[in-house]
Short mmCIF file of C-alpha atoms and ligand atoms in Angstrom, two decimals:
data_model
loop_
_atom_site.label_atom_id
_atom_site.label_comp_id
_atom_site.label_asym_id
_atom_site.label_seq_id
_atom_site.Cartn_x
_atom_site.Cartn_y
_atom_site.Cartn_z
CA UNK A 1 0.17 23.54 2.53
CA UNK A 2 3.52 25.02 3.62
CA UNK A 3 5.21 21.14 2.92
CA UNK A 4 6.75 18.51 0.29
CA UNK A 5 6.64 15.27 0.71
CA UNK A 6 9.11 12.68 -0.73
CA UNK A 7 7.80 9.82 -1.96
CA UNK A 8 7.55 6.60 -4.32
CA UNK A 9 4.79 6.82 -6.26
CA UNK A 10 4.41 3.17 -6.08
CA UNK A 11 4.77 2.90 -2.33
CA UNK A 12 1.46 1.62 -0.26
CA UNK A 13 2.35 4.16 2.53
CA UNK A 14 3.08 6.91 0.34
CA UNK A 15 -0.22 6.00 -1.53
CA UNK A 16 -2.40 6.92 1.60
CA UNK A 17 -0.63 10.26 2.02
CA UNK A 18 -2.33 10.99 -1.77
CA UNK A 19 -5.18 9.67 -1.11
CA UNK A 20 -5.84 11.92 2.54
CA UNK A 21 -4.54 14.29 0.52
CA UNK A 22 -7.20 13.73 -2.38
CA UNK A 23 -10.48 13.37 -0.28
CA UNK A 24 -9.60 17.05 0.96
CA UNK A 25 -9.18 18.82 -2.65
CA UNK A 26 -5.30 19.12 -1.63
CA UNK A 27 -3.51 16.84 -3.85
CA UNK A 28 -2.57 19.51 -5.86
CA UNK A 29 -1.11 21.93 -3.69
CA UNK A 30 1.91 19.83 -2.36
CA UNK A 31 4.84 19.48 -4.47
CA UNK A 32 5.38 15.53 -4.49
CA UNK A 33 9.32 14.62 -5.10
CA UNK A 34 9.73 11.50 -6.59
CA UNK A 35 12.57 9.30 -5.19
CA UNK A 36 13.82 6.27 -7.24
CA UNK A 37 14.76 3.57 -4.92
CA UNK A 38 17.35 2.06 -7.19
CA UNK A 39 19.91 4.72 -6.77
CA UNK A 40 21.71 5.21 -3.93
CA UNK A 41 19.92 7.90 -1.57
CA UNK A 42 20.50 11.50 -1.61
CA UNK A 43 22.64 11.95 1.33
CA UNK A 44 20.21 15.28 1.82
CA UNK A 45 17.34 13.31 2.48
CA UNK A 46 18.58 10.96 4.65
CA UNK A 47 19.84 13.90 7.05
CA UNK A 48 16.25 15.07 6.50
CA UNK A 49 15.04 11.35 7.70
CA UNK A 50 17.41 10.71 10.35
CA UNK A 51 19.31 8.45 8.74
CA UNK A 52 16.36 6.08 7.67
CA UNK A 53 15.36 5.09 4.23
CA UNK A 54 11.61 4.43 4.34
CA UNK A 55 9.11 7.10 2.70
CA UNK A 56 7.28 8.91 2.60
CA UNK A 57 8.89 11.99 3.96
CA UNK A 58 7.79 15.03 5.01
CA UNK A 59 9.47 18.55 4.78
CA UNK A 60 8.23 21.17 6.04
CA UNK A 61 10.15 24.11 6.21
CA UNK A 62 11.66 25.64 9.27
CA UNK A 63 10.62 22.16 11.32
CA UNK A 64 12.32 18.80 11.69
CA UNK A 65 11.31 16.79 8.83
CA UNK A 66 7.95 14.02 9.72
CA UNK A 67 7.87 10.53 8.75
CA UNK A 68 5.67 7.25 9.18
CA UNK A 69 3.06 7.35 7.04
CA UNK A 70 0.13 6.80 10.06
CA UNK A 71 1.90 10.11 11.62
CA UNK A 72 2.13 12.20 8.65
CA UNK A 73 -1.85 11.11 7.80
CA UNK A 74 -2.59 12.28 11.60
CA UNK A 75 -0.87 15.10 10.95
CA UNK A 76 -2.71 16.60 7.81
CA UNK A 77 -5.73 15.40 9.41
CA UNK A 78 -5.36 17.69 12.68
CA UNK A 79 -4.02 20.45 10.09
CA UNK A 80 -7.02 20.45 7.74
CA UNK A 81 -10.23 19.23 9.84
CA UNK A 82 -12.46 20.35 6.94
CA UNK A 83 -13.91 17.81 5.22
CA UNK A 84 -12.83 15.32 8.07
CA UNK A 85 -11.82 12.16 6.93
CA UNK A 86 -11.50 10.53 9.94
CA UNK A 87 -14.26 9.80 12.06
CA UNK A 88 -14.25 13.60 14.66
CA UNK A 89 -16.87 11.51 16.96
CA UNK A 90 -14.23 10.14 20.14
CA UNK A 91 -15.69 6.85 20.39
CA UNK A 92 -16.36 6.56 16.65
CA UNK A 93 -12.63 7.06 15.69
CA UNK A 94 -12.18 4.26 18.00
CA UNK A 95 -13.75 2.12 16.13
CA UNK A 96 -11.67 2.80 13.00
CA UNK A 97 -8.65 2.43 15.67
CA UNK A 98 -9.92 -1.46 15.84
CA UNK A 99 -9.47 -1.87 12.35
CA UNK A 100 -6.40 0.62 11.56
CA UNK A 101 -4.82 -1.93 14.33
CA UNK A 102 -4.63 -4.97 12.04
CA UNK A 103 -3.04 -2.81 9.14
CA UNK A 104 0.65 -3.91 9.94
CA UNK A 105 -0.05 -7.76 10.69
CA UNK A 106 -2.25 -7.77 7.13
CA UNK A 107 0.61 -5.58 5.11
CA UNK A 108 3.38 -8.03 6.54
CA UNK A 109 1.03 -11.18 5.78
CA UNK A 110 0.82 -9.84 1.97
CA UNK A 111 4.41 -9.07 1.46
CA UNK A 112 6.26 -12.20 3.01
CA UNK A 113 3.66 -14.40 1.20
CA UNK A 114 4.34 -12.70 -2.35
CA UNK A 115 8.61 -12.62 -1.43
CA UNK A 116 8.36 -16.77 -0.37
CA UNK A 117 10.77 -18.45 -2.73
CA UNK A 118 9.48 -21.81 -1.28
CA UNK A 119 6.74 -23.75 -2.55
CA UNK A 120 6.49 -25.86 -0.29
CA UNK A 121 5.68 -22.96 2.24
CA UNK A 122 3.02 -21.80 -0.13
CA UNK A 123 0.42 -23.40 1.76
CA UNK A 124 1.38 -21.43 5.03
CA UNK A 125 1.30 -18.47 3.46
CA UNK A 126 -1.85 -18.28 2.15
CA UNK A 127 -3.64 -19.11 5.26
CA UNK A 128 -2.18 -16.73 7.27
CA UNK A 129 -3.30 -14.03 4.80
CA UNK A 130 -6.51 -15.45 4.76
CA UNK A 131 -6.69 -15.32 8.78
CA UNK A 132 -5.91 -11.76 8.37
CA UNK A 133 -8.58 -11.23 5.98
CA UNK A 134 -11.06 -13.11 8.39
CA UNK A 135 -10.06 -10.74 11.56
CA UNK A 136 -11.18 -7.78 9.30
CA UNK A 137 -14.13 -9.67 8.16
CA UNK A 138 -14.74 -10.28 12.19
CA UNK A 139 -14.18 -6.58 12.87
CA UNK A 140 -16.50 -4.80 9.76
CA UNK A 141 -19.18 -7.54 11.07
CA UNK A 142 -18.91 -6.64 14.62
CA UNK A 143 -17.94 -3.09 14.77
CA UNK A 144 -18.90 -1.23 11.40
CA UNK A 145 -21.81 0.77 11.52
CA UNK A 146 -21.77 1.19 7.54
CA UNK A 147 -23.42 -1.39 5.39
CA UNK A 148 -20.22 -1.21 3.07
CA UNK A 149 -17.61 0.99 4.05
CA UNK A 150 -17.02 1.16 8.07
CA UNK A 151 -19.13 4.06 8.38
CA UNK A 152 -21.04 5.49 5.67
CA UNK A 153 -18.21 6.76 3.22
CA UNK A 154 -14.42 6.00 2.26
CA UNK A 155 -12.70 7.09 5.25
CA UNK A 156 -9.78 6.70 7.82
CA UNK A 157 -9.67 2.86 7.88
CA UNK A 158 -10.25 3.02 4.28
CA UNK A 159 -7.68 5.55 3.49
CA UNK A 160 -5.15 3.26 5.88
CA UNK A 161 -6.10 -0.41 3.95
CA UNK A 162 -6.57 0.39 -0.43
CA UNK A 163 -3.19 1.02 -1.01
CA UNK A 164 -2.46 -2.75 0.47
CA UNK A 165 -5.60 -3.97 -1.29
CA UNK A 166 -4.13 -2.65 -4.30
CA UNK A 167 -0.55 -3.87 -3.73
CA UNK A 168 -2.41 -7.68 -3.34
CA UNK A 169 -2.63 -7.47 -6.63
CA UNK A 170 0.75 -9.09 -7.09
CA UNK A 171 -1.20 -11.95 -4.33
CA UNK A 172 -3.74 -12.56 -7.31
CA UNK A 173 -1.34 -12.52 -10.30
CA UNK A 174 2.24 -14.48 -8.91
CA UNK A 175 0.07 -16.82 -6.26
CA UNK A 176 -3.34 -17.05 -7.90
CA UNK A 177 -4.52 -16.03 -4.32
CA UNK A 178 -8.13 -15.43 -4.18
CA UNK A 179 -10.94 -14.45 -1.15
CA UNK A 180 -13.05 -18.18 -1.01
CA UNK A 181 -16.60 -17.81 -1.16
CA UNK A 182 -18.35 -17.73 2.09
CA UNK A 183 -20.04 -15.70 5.17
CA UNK A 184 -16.03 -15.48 6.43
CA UNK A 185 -14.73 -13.47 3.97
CA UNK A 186 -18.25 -11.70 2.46
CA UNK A 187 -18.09 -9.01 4.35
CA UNK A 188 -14.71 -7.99 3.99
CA UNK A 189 -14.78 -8.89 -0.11
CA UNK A 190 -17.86 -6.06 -0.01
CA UNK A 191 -15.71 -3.84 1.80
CA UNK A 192 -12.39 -4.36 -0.46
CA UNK A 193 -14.56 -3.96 -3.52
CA UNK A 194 -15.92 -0.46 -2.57
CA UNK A 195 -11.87 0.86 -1.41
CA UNK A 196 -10.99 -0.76 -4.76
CA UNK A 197 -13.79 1.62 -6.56
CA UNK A 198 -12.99 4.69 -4.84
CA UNK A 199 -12.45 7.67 -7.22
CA UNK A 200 -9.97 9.50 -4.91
CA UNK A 201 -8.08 6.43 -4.57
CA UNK A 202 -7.00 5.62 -8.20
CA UNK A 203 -3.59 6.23 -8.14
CA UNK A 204 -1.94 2.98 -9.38
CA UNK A 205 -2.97 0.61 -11.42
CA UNK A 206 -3.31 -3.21 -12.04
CA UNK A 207 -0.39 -3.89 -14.44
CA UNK A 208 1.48 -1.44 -12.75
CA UNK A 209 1.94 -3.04 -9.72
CA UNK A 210 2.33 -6.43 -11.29
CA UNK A 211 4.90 -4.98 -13.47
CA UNK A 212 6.91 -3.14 -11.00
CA UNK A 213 6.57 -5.70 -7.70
CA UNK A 214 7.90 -8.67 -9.96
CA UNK A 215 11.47 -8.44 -7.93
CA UNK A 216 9.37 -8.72 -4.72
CA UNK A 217 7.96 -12.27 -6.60
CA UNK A 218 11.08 -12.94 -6.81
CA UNK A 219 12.41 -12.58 -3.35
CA UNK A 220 14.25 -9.25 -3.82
CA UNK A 221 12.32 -5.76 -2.23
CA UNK A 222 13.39 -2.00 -1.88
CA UNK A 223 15.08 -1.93 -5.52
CA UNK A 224 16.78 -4.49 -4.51
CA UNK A 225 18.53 -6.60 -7.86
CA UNK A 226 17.18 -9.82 -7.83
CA UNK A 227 20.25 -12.75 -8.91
CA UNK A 228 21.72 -12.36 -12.33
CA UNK A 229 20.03 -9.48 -13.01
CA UNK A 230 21.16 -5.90 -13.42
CA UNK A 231 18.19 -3.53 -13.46
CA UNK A 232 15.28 -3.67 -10.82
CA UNK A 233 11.41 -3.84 -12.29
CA UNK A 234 11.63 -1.18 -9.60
CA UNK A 235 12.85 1.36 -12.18
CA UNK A 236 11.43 4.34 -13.47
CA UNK A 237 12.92 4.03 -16.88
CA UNK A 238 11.66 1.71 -18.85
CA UNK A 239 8.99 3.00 -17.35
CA UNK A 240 5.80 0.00 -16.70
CA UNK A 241 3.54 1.15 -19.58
CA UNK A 242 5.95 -0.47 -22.16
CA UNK A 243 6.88 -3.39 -20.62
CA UNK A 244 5.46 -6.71 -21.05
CA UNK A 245 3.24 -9.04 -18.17
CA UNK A 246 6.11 -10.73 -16.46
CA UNK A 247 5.35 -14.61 -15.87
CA UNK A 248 3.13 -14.99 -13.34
CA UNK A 249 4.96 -18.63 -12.27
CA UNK A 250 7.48 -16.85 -10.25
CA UNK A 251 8.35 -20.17 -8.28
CA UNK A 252 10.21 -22.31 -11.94
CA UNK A 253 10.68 -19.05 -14.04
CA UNK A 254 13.31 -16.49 -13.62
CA UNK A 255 12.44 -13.64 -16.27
CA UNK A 256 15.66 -11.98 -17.14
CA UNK A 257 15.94 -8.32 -17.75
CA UNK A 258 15.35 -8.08 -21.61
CA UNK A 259 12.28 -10.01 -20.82
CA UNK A 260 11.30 -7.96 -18.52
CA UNK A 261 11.53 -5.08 -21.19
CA UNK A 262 14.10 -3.34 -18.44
CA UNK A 263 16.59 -2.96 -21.37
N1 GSH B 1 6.27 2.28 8.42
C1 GSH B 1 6.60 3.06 7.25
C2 GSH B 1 6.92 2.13 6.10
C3 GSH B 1 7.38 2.85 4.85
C4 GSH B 1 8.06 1.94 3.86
O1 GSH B 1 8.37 0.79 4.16
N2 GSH B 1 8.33 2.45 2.66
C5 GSH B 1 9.08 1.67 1.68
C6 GSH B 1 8.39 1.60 0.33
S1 GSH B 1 6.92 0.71 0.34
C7 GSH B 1 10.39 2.35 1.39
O2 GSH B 1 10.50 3.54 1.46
N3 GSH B 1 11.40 1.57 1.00
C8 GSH B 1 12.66 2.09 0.58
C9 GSH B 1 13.69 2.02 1.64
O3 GSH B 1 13.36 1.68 2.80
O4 GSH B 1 14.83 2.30 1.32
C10 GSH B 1 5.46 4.00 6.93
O5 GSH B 1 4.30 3.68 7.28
O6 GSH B 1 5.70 5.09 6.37
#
């Protein structure tokens, strides 16, 4: 493929471009340029992006650069139909459409609830990521055709949701946030579990994202540096491997950046 993309390799949206990418044997012929949020942004990029700082990024030479990551996924899609990912059937890519809709309300559920600072809000919070989870339950019972996945495989609204599933890690480790038991939530808990399993979709990993979203805990996102500190968990360098759990009680403890293994 004639294209780079610029990315985090941490990002959620970037994370679906890899995994599309994956599913079609093409991972490996894109050059991936990594971008470290914590510096300021090279100024050729952001002519490249039109001025905006969100990746990923697409450059592809001769053409005005592509971003969004639901654009750029459409756009390898329509570029390499073989092995489709999406569903080619009209009416049965609609009914990944009904699902790929709730992707924005569920990604902004997870990351305000893991950036509240207020524990009294906690509460709040939680149940609106838990009415999120229920409207996908609601959908995958009412629209899926597969008994796991939406339709018989890891696919479009599967390639759209993991990376977020994976992010709500930090949901599980800074708010002990957990899927209760019951017919509400079964069916999407089956579903999670399978995007969760998917070999193409390995990318990141537990600790990682622990590791590396503890700023978000802490109220501060985009490499931003969270109060008293001086380097983001968002860096590179340490790099995530080395560094310690941070302390999951993110609402009493402020972890400082030696204890964070950032120095
Ligand atoms: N709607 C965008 C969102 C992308 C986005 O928010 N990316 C974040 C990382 S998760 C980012 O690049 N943040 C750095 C910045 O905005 O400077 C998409 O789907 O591509």
């Amino acid at each position: 493929m004639n294209a780079s993309i610029h990315h985090i390799p941490v990002c959620p949206f970037c994370q679906r471009l890899e995994i599309l990418l994956s599913l079609k044997g093409l991972r490996d012929q894109i050059t991936f340029n990594v971008v470290d949020i914590t510096k300021p942004r090279d100024p050729r990029l952001l002519e490249l992006s039109k001025g905006t700082t969100a990746l990923p990024l697409m450059e592809i030479p001769g053409r005005t650069a592509l971003k969004e990551s639901r654009v750029l996924l459409d756009y390898v899609e329509e570029l390499y139909p073989d092995p489709p990912v999406a569903r080619p059937d009209p009416y049965e890519h609609a009914l990944e459409s009904l699902l790929v809709e709730r992707e924005g309300g569920f990604g902004a559920a997870g990351y305000s609830f893991v950036m509240n600072q207020d524990p009294a809000k906690r509460e709040r919070f939680s149940e609106r990521m838990l009415a999120e989870y229920r409207a996908i339950n609601d959908i995958l019972v009412n629209y899926a055709p597969g008994k796991t996945f939406f339709f018989d495989r890891f696919g479009w609204a599967e390639t759209v949701f993991t990376p977020f599933f994976m992010r709500f890690w930090f949901l599980d480790y800074y708010e002990g946030f957990e899927l209760p038991e019951g017919a509400q939530y079964d069916r999407v808990r089956l579903w999670r579990e399978a995007c969760l399993a998917e070999p193409c979709a390995q990318q990141v990993q537990f600790d990682q994202i622990v590791k590396l979203y503890y700023d978000y805990a802490k109220g501060a996102g985009n490499g931003a540096l969270v109060e008293g500190r001086r380097v983001s968990s968002f860096v590179f360098e340490p790099d995530w491997p080395g560094r310690p759990m941070p302390p999951a009680d993110k609402y009493s403890v402020s972890a400082s950046d030696a204890e964070l293994g950032l120095v």
